[in-house]
PDB file of C-alpha atoms in Angstrom:
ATOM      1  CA  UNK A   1       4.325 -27.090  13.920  1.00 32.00           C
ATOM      2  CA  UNK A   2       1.576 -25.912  11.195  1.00 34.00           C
ATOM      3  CA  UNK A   3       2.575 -22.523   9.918  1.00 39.00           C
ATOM      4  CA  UNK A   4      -1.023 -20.878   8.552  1.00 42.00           C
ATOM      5  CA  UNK A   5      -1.193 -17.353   7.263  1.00 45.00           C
ATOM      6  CA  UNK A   6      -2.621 -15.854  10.711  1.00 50.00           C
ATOM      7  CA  UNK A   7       0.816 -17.601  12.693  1.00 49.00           C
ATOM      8  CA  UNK A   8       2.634 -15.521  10.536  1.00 46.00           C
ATOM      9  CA  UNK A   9       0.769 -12.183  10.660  1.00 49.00           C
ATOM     10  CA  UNK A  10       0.618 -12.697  14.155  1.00 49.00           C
ATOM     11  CA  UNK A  11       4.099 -13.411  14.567  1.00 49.00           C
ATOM     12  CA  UNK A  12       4.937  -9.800  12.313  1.00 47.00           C
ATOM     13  CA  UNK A  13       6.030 -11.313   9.475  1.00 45.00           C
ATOM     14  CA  UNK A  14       3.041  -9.978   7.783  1.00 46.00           C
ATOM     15  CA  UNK A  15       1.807  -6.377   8.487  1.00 44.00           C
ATOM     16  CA  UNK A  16      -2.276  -6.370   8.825  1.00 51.00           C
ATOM     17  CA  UNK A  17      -2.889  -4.171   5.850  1.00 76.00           C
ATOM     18  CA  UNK A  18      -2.219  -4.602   2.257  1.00 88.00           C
ATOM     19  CA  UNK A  19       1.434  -3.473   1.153  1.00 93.00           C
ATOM     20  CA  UNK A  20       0.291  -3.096  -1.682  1.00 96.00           C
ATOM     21  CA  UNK A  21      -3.336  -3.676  -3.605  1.00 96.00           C
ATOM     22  CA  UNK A  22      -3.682  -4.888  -7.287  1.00 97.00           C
ATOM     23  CA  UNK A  23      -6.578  -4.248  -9.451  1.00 96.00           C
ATOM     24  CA  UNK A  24      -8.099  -4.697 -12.860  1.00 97.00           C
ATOM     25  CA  UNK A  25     -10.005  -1.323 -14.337  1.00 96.00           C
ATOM     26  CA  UNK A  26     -13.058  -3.799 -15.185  1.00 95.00           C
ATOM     27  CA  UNK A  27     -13.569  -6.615 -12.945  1.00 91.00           C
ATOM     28  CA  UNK A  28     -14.881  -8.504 -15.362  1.00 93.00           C
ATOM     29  CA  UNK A  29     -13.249  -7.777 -18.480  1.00 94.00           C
ATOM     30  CA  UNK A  30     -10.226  -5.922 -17.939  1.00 96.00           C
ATOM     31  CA  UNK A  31      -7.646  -4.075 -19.915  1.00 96.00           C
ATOM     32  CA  UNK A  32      -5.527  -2.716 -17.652  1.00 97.00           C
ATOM     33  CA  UNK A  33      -4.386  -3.384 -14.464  1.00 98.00           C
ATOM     34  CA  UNK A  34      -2.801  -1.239 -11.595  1.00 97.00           C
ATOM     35  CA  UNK A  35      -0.796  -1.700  -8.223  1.00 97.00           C
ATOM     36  CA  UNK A  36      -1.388   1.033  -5.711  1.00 96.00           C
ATOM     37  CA  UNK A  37       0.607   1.485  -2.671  1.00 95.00           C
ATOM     38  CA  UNK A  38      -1.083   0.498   0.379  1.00 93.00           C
ATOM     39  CA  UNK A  39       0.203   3.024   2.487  1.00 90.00           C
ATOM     40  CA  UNK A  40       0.832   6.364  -0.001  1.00 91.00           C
ATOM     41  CA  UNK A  41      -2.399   5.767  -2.162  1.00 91.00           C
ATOM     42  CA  UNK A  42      -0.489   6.488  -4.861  1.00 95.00           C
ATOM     43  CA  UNK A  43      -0.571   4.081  -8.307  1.00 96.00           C
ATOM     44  CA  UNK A  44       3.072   2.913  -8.907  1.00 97.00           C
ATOM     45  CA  UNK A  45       2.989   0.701 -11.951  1.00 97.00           C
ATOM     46  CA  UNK A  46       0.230  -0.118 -14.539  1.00 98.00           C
ATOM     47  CA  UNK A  47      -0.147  -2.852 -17.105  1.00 98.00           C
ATOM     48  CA  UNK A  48      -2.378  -4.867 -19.920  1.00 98.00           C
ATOM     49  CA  UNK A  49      -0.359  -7.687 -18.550  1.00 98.00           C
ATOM     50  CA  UNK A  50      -1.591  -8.991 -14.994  1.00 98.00           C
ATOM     51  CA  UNK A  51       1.135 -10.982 -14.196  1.00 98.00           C
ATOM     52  CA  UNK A  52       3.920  -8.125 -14.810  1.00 98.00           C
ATOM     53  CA  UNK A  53       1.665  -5.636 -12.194  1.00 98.00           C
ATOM     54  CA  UNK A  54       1.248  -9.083  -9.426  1.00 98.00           C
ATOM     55  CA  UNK A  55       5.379  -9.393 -10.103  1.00 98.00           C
ATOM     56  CA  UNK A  56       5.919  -5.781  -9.321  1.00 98.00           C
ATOM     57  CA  UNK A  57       4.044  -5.594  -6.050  1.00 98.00           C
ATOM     58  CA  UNK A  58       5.213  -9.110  -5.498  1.00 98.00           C
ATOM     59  CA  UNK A  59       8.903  -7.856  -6.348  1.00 97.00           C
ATOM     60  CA  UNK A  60       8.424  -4.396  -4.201  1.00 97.00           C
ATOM     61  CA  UNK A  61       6.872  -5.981  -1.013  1.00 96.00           C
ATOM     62  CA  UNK A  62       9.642  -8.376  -0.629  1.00 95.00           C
ATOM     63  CA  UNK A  63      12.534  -5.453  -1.212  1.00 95.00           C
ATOM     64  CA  UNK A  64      10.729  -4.199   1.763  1.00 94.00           C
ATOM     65  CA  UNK A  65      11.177  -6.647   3.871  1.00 93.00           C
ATOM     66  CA  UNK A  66       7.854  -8.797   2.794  1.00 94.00           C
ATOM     67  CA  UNK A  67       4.202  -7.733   3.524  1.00 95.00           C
ATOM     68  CA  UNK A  68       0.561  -8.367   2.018  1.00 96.00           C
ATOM     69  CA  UNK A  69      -0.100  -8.204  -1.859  1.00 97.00           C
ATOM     70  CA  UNK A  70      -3.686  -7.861  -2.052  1.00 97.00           C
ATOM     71  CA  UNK A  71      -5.606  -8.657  -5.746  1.00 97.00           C
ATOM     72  CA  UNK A  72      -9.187  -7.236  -5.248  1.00 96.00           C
ATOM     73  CA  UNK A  73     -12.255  -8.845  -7.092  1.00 96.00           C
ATOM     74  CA  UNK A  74     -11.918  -9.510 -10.838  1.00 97.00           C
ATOM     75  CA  UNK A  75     -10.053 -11.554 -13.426  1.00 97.00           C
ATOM     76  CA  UNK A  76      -6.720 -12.200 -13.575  1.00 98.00           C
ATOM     77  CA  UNK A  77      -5.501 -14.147 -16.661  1.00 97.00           C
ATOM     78  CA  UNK A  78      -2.088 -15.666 -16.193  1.00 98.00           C
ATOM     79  CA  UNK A  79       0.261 -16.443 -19.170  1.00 97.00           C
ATOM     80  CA  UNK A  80       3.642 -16.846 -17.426  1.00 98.00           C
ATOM     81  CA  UNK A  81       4.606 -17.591 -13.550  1.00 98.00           C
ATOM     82  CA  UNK A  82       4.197 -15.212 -10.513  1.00 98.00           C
ATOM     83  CA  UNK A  83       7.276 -15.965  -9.245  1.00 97.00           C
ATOM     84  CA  UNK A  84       6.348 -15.222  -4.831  1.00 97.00           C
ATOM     85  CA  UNK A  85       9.265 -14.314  -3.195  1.00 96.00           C
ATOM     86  CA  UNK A  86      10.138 -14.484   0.989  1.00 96.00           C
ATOM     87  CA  UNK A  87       8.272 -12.784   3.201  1.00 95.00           C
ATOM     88  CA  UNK A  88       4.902 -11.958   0.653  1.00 96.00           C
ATOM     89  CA  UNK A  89       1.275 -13.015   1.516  1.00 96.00           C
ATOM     90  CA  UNK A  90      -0.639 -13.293  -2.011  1.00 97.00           C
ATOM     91  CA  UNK A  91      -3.968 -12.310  -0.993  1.00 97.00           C
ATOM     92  CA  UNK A  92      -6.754 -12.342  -2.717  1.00 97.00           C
ATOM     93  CA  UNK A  93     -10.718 -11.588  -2.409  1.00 95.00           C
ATOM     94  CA  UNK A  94     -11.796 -15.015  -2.246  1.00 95.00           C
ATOM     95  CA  UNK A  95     -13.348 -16.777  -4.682  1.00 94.00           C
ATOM     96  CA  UNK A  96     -14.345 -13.081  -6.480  1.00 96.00           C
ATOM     97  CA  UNK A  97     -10.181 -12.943  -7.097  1.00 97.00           C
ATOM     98  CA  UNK A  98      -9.844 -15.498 -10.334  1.00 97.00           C
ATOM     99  CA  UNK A  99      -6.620 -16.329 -11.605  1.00 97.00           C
ATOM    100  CA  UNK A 100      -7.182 -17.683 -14.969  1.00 96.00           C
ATOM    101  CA  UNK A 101      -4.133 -19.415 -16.360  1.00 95.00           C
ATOM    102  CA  UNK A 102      -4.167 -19.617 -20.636  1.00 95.00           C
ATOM    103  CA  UNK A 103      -1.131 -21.468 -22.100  1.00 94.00           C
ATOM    104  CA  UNK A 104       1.994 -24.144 -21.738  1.00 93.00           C
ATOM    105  CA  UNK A 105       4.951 -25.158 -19.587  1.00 93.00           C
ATOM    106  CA  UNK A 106       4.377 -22.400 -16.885  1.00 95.00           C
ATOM    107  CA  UNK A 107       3.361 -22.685 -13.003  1.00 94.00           C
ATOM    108  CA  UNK A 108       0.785 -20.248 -11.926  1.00 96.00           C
ATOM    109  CA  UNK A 109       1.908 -19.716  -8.518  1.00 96.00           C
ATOM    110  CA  UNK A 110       5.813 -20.544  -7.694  1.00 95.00           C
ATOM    111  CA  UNK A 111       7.950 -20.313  -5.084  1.00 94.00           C
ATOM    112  CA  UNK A 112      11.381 -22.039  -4.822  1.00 91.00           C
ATOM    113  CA  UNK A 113      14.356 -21.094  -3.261  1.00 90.00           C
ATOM    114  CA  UNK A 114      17.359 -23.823  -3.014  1.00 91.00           C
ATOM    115  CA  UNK A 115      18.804 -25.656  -0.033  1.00 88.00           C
ATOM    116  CA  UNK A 116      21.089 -23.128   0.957  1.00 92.00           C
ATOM    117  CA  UNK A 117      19.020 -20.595   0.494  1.00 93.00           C
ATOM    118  CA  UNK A 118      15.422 -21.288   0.592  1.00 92.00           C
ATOM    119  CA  UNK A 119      12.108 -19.383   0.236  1.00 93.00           C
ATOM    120  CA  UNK A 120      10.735 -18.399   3.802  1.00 94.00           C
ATOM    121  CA  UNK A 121       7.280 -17.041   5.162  1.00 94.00           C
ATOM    122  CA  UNK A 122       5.406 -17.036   2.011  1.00 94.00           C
ATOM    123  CA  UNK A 123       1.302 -17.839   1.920  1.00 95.00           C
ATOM    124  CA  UNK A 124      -1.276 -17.668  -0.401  1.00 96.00           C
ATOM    125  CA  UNK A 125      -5.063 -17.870   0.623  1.00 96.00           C
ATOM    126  CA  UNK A 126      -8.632 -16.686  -0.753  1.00 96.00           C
ATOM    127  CA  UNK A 127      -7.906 -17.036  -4.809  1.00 95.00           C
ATOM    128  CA  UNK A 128      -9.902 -18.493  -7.048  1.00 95.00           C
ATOM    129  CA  UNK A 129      -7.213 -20.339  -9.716  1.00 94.00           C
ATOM    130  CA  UNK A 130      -9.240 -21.786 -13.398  1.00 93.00           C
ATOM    131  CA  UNK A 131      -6.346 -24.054 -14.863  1.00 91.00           C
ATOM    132  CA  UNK A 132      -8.515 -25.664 -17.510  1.00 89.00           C
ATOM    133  CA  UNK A 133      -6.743 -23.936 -20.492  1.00 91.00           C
ATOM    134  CA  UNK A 134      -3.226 -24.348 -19.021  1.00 89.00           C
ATOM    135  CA  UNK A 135      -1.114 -27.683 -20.195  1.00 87.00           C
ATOM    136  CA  UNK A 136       2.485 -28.998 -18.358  1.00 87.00           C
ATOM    137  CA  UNK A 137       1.809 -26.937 -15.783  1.00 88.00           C
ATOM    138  CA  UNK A 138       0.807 -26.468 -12.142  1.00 89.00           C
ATOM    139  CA  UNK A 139      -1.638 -24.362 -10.060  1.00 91.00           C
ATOM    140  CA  UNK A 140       0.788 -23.539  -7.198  1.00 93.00           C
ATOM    141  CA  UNK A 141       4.738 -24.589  -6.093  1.00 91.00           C
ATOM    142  CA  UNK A 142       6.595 -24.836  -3.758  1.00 91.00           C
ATOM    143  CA  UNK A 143      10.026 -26.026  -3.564  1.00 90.00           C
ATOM    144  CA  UNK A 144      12.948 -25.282  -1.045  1.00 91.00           C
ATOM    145  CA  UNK A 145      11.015 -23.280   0.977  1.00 91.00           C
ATOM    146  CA  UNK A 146      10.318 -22.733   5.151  1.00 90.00           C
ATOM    147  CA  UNK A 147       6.921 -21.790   7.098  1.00 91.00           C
ATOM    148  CA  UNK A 148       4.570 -21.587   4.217  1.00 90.00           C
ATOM    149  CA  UNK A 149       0.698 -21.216   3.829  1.00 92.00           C
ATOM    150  CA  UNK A 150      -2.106 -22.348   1.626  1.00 93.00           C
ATOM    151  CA  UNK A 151      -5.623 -21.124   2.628  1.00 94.00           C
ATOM    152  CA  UNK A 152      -8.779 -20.893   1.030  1.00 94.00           C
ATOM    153  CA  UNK A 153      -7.865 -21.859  -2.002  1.00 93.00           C
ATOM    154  CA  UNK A 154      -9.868 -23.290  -4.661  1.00 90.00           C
ATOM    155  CA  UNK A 155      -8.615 -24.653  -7.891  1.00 89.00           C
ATOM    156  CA  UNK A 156     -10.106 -26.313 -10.663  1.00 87.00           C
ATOM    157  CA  UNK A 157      -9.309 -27.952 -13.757  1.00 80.00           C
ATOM    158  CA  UNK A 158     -12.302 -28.814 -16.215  1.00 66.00           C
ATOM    159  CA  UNK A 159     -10.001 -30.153 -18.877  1.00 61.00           C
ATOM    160  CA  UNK A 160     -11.701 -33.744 -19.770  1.00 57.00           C
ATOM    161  CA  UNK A 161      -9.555 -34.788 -21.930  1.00 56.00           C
ATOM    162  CA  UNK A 162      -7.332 -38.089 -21.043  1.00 54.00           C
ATOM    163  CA  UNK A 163      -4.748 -37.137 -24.036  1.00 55.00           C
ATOM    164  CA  UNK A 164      -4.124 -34.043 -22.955  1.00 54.00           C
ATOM    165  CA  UNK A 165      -0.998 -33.167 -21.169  1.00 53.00           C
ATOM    166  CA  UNK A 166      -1.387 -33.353 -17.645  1.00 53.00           C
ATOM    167  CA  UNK A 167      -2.064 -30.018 -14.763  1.00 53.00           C
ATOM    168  CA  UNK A 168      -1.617 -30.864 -11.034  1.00 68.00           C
ATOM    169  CA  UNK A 169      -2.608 -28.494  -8.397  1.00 72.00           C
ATOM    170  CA  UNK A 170      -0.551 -28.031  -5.552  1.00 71.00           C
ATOM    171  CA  UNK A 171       3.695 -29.178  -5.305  1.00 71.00           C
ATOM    172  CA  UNK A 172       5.245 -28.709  -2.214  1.00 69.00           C
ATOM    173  CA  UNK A 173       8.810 -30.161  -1.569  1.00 66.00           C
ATOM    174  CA  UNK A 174      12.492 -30.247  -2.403  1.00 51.00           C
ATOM    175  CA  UNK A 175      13.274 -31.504  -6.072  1.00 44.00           C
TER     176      UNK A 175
END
């Protein structure tokens, strides 16, 4: 059967509120980013780099036994993976949550476990993902992994050019 995002919440292998919530100080043009714990209130980590504060709550949710990351409205530029680990929802604020990927040879969005010891319960929905200045790379993956969502998701790569290397969106399998 279909695994969505709302099979797992409903099943409790998501709790209902955000874990923990990642935001940018400008929503437009940011320069630092924080991750505040969704239950204390309190900031726990804070960084120029968006992809080290996503990691952290990423990292933290899933030491807890998974739960809901949640990236409020604003831009997100992504130089290196967000690596999503079992149990974690990736939430974002719909198309108002813009991942913005700038460089080579990285995957946005990843997930992969291995056959013994694959990547379970693990969804991402309502992100906005620009991959038009990222090259060898794709939007989100999924490898070696079990009951895992993709909603609301809209990615788009304006890169024209027929010489340039090659982005895909979405990879879901065993390889």
């Amino acid at each position: 059967r279909s695994i969505i995002a709302s099979d797992l919440e409903s099943e409790g292998r998501f709790v209902s509120e955000a874990s923990y919530i990642v935001y940018p100080d400008d929503p437009v043009n940011p320069s630092m980013y924080y991750v505040k714990n969704g239950r204390t209130g309190q900031i726990e980590y804070s960084s120029s780099n968006a992809v080290d504060v996503i990691q952290y709550a990423v990292d933290k949710a899933s030491a807890l036994g998974g739960g809901v990351v949640h990236l409020t409205s604003g831009l997100y530029t992504v130089t290196k993976t967000i690596y999503l680990k079992s149990g974690v929802l990736l939430r974002g604020s719909g198309k108002a949550t813009k991942l913005v990927a700038s460089g080579s040879g990285f995957n946005v969005i990843h997930a992969n476990g291995s056959s013994n010891s694959p990547v379970e319960d693990v969804a991402v929905e309502d992100l906005f993902m620009d991959l038009t200045n990222l090259f060898n790379g794709y939007g989100i993956v999924y490898g070696f992994v079990r009951r895992v969502a993709i909603r609301r998701v809209t990615i788009v790569d304006n890169n024209n050019d027929p010489s340039a290397p090659t982005v895909r969106g979405i990879i879901i399998g065993a390889y």
